[in-house]
PDB file of C-alpha atoms in Angstrom:
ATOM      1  CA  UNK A  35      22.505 -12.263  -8.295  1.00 66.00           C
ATOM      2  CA  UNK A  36      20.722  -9.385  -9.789  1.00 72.00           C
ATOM      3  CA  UNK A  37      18.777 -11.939 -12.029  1.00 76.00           C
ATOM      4  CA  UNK A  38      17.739 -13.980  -9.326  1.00 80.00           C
ATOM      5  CA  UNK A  39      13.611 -13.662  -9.433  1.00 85.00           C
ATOM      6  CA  UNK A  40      12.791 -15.527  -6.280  1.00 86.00           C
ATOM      7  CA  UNK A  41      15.171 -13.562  -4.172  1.00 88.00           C
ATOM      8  CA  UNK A  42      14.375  -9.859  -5.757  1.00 86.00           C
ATOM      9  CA  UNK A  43      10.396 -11.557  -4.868  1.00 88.00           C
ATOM     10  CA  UNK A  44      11.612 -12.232  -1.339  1.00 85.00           C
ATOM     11  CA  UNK A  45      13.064  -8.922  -0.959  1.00 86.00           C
ATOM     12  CA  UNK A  46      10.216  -7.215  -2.369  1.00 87.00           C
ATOM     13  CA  UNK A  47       7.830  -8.975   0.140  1.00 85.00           C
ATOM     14  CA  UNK A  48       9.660  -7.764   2.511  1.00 84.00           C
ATOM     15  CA  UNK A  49       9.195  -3.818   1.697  1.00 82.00           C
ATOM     16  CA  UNK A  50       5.782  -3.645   2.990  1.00 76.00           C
ATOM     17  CA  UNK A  51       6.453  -2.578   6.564  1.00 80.00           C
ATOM     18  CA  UNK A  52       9.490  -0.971   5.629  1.00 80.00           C
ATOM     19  CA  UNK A  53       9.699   3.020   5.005  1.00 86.00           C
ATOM     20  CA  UNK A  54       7.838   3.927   1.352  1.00 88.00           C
ATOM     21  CA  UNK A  55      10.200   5.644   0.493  1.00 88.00           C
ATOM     22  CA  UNK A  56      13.092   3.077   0.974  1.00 89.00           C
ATOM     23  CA  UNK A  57      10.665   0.751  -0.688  1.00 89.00           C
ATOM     24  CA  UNK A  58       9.798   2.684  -3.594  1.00 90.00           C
ATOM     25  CA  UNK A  59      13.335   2.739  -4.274  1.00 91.00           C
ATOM     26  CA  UNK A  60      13.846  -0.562  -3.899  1.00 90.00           C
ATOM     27  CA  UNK A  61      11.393  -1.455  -6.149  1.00 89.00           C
ATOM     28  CA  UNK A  62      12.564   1.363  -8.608  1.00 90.00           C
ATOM     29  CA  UNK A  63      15.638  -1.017  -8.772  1.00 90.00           C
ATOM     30  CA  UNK A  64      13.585  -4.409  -9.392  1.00 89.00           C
ATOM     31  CA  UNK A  65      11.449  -2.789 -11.777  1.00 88.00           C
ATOM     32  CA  UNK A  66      14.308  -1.929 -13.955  1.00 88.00           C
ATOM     33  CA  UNK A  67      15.774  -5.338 -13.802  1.00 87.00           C
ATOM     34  CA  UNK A  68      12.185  -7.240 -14.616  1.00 89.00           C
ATOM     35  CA  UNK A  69      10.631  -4.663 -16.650  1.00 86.00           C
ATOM     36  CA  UNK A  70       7.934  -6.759 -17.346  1.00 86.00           C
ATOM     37  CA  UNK A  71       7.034  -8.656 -14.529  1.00 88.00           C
ATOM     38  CA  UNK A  72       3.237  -8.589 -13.641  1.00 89.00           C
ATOM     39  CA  UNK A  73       4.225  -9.744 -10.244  1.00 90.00           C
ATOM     40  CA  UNK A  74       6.342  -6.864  -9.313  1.00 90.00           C
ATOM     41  CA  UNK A  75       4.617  -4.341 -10.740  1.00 90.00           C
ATOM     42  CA  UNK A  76       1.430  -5.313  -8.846  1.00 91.00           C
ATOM     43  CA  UNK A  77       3.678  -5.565  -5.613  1.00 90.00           C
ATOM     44  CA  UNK A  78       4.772  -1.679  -6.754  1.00 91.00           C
ATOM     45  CA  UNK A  79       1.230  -0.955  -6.762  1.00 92.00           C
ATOM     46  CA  UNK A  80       0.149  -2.285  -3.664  1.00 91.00           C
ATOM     47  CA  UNK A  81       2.594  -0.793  -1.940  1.00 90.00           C
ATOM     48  CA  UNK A  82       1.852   2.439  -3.300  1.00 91.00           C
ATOM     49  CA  UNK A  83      -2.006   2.473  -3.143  1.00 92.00           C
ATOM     50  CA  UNK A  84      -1.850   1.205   0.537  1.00 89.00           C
ATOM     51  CA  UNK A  85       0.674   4.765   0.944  1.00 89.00           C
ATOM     52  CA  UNK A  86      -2.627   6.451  -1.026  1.00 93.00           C
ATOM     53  CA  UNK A  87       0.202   7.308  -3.031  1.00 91.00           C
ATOM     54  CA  UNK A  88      -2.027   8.276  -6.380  1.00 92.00           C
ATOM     55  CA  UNK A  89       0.010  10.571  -8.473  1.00 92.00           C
ATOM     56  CA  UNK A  90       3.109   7.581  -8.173  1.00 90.00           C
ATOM     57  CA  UNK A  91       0.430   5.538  -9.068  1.00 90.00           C
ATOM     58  CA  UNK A  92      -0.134   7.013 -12.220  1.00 91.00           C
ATOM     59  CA  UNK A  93       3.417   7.460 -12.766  1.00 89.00           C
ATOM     60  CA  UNK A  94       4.378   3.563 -12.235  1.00 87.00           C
ATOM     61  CA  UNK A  95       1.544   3.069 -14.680  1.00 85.00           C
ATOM     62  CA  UNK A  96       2.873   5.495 -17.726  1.00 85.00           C
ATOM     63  CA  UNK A  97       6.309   4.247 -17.496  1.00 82.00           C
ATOM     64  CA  UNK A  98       5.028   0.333 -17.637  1.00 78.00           C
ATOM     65  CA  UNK A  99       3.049   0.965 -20.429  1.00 78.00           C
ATOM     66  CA  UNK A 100       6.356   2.904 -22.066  1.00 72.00           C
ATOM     67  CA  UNK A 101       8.523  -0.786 -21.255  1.00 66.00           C
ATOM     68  CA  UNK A 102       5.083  -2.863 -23.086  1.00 58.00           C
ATOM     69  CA  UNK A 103       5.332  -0.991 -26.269  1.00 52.00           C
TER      70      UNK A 103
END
């Protein structure tokens, strides 16, 4: 169910010792379902900083401030 929080969560925790850039598409995908979910976006984050992934970084940033306004 793509509306299904606790299992897109579940899946999301689980992206963190997969590839980054499977992940990052993954979480492409969740983002665009829960635009404005704190939780996921700081999962997004994480999982880019830990790459030392900067520019996406500033990227994931931009386009959450775009879905905020």
């Amino acid at each position: 169910n793509e509306n299904d929080k606790e299992a897109w969560s579940n899946l999301a925790s689980s992206l963190f010792t997969a590839n980054v850039d499977e992940a990052r598409s993954v979480f492409q995908v969740i983002m665009k379902s829960f635009p404005t979910s704190s939780r996921f976006l700081r999962m997004f984050c994480d999982m880019e900083s830990r790459a030392r992934n900067y520019n996406a970084l500033e990227q994931i940033g931009r386009a959450s401030c775009r879905e905020r306004v």
